[in-house]
Structure formats: structure tokens, C-alpha cells
Coordinates of C-alpha atoms and ligand atoms in Angstrom, one line a residue:
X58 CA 0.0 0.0 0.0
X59 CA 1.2 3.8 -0.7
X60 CA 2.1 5.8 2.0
X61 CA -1.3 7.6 1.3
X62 CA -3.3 4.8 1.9
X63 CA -2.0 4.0 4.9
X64 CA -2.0 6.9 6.7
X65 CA -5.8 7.0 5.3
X66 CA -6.4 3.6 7.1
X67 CA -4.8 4.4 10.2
X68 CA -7.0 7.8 10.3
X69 CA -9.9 6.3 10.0
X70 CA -8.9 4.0 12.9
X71 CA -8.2 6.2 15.3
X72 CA -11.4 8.5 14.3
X73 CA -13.7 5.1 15.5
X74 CA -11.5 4.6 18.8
X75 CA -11.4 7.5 20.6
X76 CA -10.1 7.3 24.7
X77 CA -10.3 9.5 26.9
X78 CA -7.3 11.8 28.8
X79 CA -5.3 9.3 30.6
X80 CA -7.3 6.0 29.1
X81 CA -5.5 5.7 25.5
X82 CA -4.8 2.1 26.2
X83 CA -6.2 1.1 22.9
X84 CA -4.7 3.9 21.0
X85 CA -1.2 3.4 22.3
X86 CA -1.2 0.0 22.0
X87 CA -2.3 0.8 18.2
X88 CA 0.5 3.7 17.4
X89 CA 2.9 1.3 18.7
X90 CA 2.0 -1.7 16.6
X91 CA 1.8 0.9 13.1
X92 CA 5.4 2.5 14.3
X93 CA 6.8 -1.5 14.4
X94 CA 5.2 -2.4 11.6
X95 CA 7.0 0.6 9.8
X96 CA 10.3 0.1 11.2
X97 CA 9.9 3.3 13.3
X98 CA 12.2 3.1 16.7
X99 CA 10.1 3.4 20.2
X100 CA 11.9 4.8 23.2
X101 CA 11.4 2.7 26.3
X102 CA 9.9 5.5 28.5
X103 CA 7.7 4.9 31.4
X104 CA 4.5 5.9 30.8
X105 CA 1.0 4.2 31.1
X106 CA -0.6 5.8 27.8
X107 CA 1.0 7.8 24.9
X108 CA 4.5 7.0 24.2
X109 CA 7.6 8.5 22.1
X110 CA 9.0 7.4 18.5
X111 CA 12.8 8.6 17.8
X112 CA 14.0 9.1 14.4
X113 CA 17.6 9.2 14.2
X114 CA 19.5 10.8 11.3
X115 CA 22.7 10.0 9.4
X116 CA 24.0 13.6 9.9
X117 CA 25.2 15.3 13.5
X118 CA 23.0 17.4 14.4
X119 CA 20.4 18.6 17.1
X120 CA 17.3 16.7 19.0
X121 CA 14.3 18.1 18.3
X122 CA 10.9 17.3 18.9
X123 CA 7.1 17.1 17.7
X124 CA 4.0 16.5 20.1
X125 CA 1.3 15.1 18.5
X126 CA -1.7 14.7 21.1
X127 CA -3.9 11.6 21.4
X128 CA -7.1 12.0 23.2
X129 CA -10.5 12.0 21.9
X130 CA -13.7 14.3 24.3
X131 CA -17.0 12.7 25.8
X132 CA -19.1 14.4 22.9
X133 CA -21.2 11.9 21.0
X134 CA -20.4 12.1 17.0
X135 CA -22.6 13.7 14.4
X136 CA -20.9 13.5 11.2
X137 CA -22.4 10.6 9.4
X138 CA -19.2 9.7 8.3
X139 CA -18.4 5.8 7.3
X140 CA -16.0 5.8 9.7
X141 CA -17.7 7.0 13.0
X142 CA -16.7 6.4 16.3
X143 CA -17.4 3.1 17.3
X144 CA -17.9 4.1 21.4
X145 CA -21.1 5.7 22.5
X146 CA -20.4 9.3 24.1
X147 CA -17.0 9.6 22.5
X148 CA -15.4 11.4 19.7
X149 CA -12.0 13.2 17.9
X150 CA -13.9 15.8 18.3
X151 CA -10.5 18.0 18.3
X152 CA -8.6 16.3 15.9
X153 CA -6.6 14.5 17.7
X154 CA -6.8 11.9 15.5
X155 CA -5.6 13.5 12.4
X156 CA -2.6 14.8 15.3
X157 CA -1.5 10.8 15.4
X158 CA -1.5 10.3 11.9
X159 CA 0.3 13.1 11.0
X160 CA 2.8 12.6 14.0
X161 CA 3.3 8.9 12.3
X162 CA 3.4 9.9 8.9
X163 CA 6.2 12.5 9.9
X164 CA 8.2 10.0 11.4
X165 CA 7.6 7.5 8.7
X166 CA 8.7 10.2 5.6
X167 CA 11.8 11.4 8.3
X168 CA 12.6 7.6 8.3
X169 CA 13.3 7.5 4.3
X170 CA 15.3 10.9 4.5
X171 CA 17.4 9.7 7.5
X172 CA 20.5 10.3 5.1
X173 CA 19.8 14.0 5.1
X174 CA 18.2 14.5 8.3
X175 CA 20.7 16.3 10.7
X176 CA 20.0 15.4 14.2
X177 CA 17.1 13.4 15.8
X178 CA 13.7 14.0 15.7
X179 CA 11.5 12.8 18.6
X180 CA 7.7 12.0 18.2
X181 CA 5.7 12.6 21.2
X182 CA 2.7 10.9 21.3
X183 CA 1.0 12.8 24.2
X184 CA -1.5 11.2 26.5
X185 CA -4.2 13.8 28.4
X186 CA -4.0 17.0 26.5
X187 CA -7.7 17.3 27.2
X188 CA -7.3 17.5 30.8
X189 CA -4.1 20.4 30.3
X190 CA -1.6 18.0 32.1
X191 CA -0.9 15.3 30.5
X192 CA 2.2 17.1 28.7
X193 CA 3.7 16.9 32.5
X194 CA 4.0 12.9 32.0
X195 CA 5.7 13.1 28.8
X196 CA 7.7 15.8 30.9
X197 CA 8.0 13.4 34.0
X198 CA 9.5 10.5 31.3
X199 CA 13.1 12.9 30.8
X200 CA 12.2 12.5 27.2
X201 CA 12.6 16.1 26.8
X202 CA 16.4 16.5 28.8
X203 CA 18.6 16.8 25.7
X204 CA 15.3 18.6 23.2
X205 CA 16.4 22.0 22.2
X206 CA 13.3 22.7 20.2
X207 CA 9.3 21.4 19.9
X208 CA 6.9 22.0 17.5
X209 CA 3.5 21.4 18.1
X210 CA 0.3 21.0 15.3
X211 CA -3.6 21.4 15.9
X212 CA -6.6 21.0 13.4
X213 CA -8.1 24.2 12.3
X214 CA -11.8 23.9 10.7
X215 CA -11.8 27.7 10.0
X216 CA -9.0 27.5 7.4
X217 CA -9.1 25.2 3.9
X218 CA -7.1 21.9 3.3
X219 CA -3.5 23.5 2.1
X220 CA -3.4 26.6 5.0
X221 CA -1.4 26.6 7.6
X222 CA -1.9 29.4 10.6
X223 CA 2.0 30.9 12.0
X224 CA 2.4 33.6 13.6
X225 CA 4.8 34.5 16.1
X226 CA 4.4 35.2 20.0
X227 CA 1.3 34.0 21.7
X228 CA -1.1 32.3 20.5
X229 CA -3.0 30.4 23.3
X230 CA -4.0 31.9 27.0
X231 CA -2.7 31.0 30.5
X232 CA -5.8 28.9 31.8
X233 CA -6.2 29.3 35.6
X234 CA -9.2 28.3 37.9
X235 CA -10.2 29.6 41.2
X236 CA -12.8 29.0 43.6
X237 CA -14.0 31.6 46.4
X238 CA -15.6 30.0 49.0
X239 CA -17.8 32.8 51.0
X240 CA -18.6 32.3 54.8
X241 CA -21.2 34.3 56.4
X242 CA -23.3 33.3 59.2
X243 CA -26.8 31.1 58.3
X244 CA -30.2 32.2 60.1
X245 CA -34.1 32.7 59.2
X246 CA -34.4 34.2 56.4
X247 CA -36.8 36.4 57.8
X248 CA -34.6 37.8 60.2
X249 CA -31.3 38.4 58.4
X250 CA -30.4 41.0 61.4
X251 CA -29.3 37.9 63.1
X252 CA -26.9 36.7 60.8
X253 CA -23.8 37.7 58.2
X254 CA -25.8 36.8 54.5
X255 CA -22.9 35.7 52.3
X256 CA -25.1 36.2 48.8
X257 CA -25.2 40.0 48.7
X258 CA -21.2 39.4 49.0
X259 CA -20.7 36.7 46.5
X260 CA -22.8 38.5 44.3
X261 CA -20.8 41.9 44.7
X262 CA -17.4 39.5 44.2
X263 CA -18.9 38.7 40.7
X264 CA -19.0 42.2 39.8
X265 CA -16.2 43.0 41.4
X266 CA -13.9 40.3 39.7
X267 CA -15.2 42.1 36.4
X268 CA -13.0 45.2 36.8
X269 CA -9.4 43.1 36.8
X270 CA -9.4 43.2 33.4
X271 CA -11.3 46.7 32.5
X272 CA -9.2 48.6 35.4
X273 CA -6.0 46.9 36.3
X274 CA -4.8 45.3 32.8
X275 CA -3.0 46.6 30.3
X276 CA -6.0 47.5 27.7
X277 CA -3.6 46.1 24.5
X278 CA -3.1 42.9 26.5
X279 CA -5.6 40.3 26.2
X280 CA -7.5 38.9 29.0
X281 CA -10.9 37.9 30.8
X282 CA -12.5 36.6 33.9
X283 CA -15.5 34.9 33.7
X284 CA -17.8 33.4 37.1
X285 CA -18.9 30.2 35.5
X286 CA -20.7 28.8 38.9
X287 CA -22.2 30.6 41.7
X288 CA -24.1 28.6 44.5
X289 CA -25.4 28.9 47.6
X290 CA -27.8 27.6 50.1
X291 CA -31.2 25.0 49.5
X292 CA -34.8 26.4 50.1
X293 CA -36.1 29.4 50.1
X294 CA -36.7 31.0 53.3
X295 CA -32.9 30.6 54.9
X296 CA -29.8 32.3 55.0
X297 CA -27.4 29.7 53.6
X298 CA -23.9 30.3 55.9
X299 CA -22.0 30.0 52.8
X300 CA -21.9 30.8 48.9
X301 CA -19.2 29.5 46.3
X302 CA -18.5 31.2 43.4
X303 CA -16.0 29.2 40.8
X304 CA -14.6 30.7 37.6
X305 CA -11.6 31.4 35.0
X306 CA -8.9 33.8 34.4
X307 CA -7.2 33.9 30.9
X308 CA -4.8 35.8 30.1
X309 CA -1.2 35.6 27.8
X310 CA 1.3 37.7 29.2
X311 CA 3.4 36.2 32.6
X312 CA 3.1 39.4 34.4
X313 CA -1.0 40.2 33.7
X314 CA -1.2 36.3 35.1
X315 CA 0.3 36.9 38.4
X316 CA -1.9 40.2 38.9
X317 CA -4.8 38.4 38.1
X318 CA -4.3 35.9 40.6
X319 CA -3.7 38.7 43.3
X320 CA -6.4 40.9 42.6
X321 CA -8.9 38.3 42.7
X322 CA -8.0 37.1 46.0
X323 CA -7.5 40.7 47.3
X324 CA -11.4 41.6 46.0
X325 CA -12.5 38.3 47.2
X326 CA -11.1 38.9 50.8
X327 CA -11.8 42.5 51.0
X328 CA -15.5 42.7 49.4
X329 CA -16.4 39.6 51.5
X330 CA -14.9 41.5 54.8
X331 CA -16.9 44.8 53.7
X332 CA -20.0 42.9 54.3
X333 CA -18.6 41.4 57.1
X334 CA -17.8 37.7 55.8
X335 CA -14.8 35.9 55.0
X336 CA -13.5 34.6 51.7
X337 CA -11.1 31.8 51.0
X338 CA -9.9 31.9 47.5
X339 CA -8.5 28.3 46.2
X340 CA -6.5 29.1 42.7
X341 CA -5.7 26.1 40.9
X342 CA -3.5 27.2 38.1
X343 CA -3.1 25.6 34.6
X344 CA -0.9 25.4 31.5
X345 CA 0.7 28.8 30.8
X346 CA 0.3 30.6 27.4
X347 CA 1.4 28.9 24.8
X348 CA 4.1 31.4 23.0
X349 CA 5.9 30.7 19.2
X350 CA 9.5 31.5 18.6
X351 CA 10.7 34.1 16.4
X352 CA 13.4 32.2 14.6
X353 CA 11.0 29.0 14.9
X354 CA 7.9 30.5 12.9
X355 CA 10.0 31.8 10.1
X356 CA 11.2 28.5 9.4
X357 CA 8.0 27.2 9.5
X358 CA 7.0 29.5 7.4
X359 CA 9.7 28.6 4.9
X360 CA 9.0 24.9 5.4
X361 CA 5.4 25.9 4.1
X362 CA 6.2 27.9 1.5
X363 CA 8.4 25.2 0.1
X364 CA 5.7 22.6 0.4
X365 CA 3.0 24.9 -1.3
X366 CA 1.0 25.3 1.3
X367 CA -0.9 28.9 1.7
X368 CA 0.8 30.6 4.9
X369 CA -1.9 32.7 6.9
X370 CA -1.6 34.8 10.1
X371 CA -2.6 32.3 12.8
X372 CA -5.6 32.9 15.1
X373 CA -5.0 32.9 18.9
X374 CA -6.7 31.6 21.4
X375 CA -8.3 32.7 25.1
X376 CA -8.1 28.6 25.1
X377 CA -5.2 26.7 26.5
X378 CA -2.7 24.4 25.2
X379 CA -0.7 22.0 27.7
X380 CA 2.3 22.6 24.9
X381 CA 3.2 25.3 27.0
X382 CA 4.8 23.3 30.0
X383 CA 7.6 21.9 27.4
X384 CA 8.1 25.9 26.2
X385 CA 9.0 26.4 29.8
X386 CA 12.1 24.3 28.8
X387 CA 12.8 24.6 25.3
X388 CA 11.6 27.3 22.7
X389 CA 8.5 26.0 21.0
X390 CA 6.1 26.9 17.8
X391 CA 2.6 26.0 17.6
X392 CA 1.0 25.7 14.0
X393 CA -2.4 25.4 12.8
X394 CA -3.0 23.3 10.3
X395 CA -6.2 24.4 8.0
X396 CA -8.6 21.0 8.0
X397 CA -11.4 22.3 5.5
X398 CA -13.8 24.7 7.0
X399 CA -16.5 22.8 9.1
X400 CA -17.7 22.6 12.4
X401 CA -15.6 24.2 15.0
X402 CA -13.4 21.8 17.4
X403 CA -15.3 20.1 20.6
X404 CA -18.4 20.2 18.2
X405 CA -20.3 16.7 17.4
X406 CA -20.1 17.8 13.5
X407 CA -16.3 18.5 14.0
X408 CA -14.2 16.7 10.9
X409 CA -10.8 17.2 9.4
X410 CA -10.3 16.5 5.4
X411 CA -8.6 13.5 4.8
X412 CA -7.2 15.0 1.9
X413 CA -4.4 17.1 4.7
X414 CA -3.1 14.0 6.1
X415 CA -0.3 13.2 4.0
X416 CA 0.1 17.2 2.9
X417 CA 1.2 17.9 6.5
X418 CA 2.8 15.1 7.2
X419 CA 5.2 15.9 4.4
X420 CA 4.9 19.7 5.9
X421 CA 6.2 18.3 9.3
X422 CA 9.4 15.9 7.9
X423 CA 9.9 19.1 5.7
X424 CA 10.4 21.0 8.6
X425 CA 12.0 18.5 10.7
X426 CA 14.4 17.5 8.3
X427 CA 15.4 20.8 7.1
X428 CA 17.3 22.4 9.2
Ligands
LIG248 NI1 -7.0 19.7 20.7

């Protein structure tokens, strides 16, 4: 079979077994039987899903990398395609799929230019990038010790087969959580006198959370807080003792993160103590920005250029990519790859063009092997 074919068949696999973050049992097992099969060399790394293929070429040169995620979402499918998911409740809704085959094709195109490839090329197959930490595994493994560079690829339904999205600095948000638990003191409702109400203080912490990013950030920088859960007591005619309030911060540069994370605890605690409460303010915080390299994107750029493909000015993102934790060791370039317009990602209707598959798998040993 051509190389097309294959990397057809495997696609189609992967697109009707989809895991979920941290259960790609099947799905390793699978890249790992096509990688053999193809001669492709498997680093023994200890790790329960995902693992990491290693390309070595005939010419001294550097290590670099590629991360191609693996997990699929708890949406149920609505294509109609021939080759729907085979598990109730579980799609590539994000591509991921396409990710694989791409990352395999890669490594099997790298594989018949090892005589001109300077360096090695590592193939992370990345467990969990739905749950934004299952890049600390790979990271965990020491995989990425000797790395000096990553690239990193996602599907993009808003751009045509043949487009890839570069652009330089960042191009995905910091993705941190908090929670803000208010404490107030529970009585009748009829007699709030007797009590500290925590609602009218929750509810002033939503408003007040508002102005971080219309008062204390930079207006060119992007950003944005949003309450995404706000509860509190049971029935109707008590005072509960305590609300919650739960929610997100995005934002892309490091410094706007770490005021963020200080002015929502400072409102929390100082609104809640206005109406003479207490706040607690849990922060869990996530992947940082994901940020491309200068001298990375223009040789992307030129990889693109070389294979044909349509370069475009690359969307970014108030979303997160767990990419970011191996750009806090090694410079790093994120790319879009254009999968026919269609339904966006995380959508049942979600699909990516077969017809990119091999076209950016050629893209990716193109800019692997080039440099
Ligand atoms: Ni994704």
C-alpha cells in the first residue's frame, strides 16, 4: 500500500476509537503496533498511555521534537461519516486523530530521509491534552532532557485543506481556575439582622472580579474573567452560611497572570470582609500561554512555503494548550493546520479532510528535516 493509503487507514482508525485523557490504552497500543510495523524506533519511556518514537538521522545534528496529542472528548459524533466512532459518548472531536496520523506519517517520511536529516527528531505521542496536564507525564519521562526545540500541530476547521496558521508570540492563553468560597453566618431568612448573608457578598465578588481586566490590565493585552458557577444555600426561606462562586482567568502575558491571581483574591477577601464575611480563594492554576518562537515560525514559514501550502496569520486563542509546560524548557512553535472549514473543534459535526493528512505530514518531515 502507498504511504497515502496507509496513513488514510490508520486515520480512520483512530477517528472510531477514541479514549479519553489518561485511558488511550487502545490507542497506544495501536501507534505502537503501526510504528513497528513501519520500522519506526520506540523509546522505552515509562509511561501508562501515549508514548515517544525517535527518528535518528545520518548527519550530526540537534534533538528536536514534535507533540502530536492523542485523546479523543465525551461528545457523541454527528458526522455521518463511514468511519464513526465506534464508542457511545466519545469522539476526535479535536482532531486529535488527524494529530497521530500526522505525528506517524512524519516520522515515517523522516525515516526515508534519515540520510539528510541532521540530528534526531522525537515523536511525542502525548497522553491527556484534554485534561491540560498530560504534557507533564511526557515531561515526567526525561524525554525532553537533551530537546532543544518542539513544534507542536492542531486541526483548524476555519482555514481550507492546504493553509497553515504561524504567527509569532502568543497564541493560546494562561488557563487558571479559582474557587471563592464565602462564609457568612446562616439564620431565618426572615430575620437576616441575626446573621452575616454571604449572597449579597458573593454577588458583589462577581461584579467586582469584572473590573481586573477593564481597570488593572493593560488595555492592548488580552484577557478575561468569567464566574462560570455561583451557588449557595437550599430552600427558600434561609440564609445559607455559605456561597461558592467558581470561575476562570485567561490571560497571555506572565506578568498580567500573576496580577490576576492577586487581585482576585485581594477583592474576594476585601469585598467579603466589607459585608462582614470571609472569603477563601482556592487558585488552581493551569498550562501557561502557549508562545511561538521568532526564529522557529520563520522556518516554518519557509517549510510551508516550500511545500506549497498557503501561509496565513494564525488565530490565537483565550483557550489553553498544555504545549506550553515543554516551552517552559525549550523554545517552542505551535501551527495550525487548516482542516477544511467545518464545524468548529469540541463540536459533534467536528471533521478534518482526509485530503491534509499526508500534505502535513510531508509539511512536518519538511520542517523537521530541514534544518
Ligand atoms: Ni486539541
Amino acid at each position: 500500500m502507498e504511504i497515502n493509503e496507509r496513513l488514510t487507514a490508520y486515520f480512520e482508525w483512530f477517528h472510531m476509537h477514541p479514549e479519553l485523557s489518561y485511558e488511550e490504552f487502545e490507542t497506544t497500543a495501536k501507534i505502537k503496533e503501526i510504528l513497528m510495523e513501519e520500522g519506526i524506533d520506540i523509546l522505552p519511556c515509562d509511561l501508562e498511555t501515549g508514548l515517544v518514537a525517535v527518528v535518528r538521522g545520518e548527519r550530526p545534528g540537534p534533538v528536536r521534537a514534535l507533540r502530536c496529542d492523542i485523546d479523543g472528548l465525551p461528545i457523541w459524533e454527528e458526522t455521518g461519516l463511514p468511519y464513526v466512532s465506534l464508542y457511545e459518548g466519545r469522539m476526535h472531536a479535536c482532531g486529535h486523530d488527524f494529530h497521530i496520523t500526522a505525528g506517524i506519517g512524519c516520522a515515517v517520511l523522516l525515516k526515508e530521509r534519515k540520510q539528510e536529516l541532521a540530528g534526531t527528531v522525537k515523536i511525542i505521542f502525548q497522553p491527556a491534552e484534554e485534561s491540560s496536564l498530560g504534557a507533564l507525564k511526557i515531561l515526567e519521562t526525561g524525554v525532553m532532557e537533551d530537546v532543544d526545540r518542539i513544534w507542536g500541530l492542531h486541526a483548524d476547521p476555519t482555514n481550507e485543506a492546504g493553509t497553515i496558521g504561524i504567527r509569532e508570540g502568543y497564541v493560546t492563553a494562561a488557563v487558571d481556575r479559582f474557587v471563592v468560597t464565602v462564609k457568612g453566618v446562616g439564620c431565618h431568612g426572615a430575620h437576616p439582622d441575626d446573621g452575616i448573608d454571604p449572597v449579597p457578598a458573593a454577588a458583589a465578588i462577581v461584579q467586582g472580579v469584572q473590573t481586573i481586566v477593564s481597570r488593572n490590565v493593560n488595555a492592548f493585552h488580552p484577557a478575561l474573567v468569567s464566574v462560570t458557577r455561583l451557588e449557595a444555600g437550599n430552600t427558600w426561606n434561609v440564609i445559607p452560611e455559605t456561597a461558592v462562586l467558581e470561575g476562570t482567568v485567561r490571560t497571555m502575558d506572565r506578568q498580567d497572570r500573576v496580577l490576576a491571581e492577586k487581585r482576585v483574591r485581594e477583592l474576594a477577601e476585601s469585598i467579603a470582609r466589607a459585608y462582614g464575611a470571609q472569603a477563601q480563594t482556592e487558585w488552581i492554576a493551569g498550562p501557561p500561554a502557549v508562545y511561538n518562537d521568532g526564529g522557529m515560525v520563520k522556518v516554518s514559514i519557509e517549510a510551508a512555503k516550500a511545500r506549497g501550502l498557503k501561509v496565513v496569520p494564525e488565530e490565537s486563542s483565550m483557550g489553553g494548550d498544555d504545549f506550553s509546560f515543554y516551552e517552559e524548557k525549550v523554545p517552542g512553535c505551535y501551527i495550525k493546520v487548516g482542516t477544511g472549514k467545518g464545524q468548529l473543534i469540541h463540536q459533534p459535526g467536528f471533521m478534518v479532510d482526509e485530503k491534509v493528512i499526508l500534505g502535513t505530514a510531508e509539511y512536518l518531515a519538511e520542517l523537521l528535516c530541514g534544518e
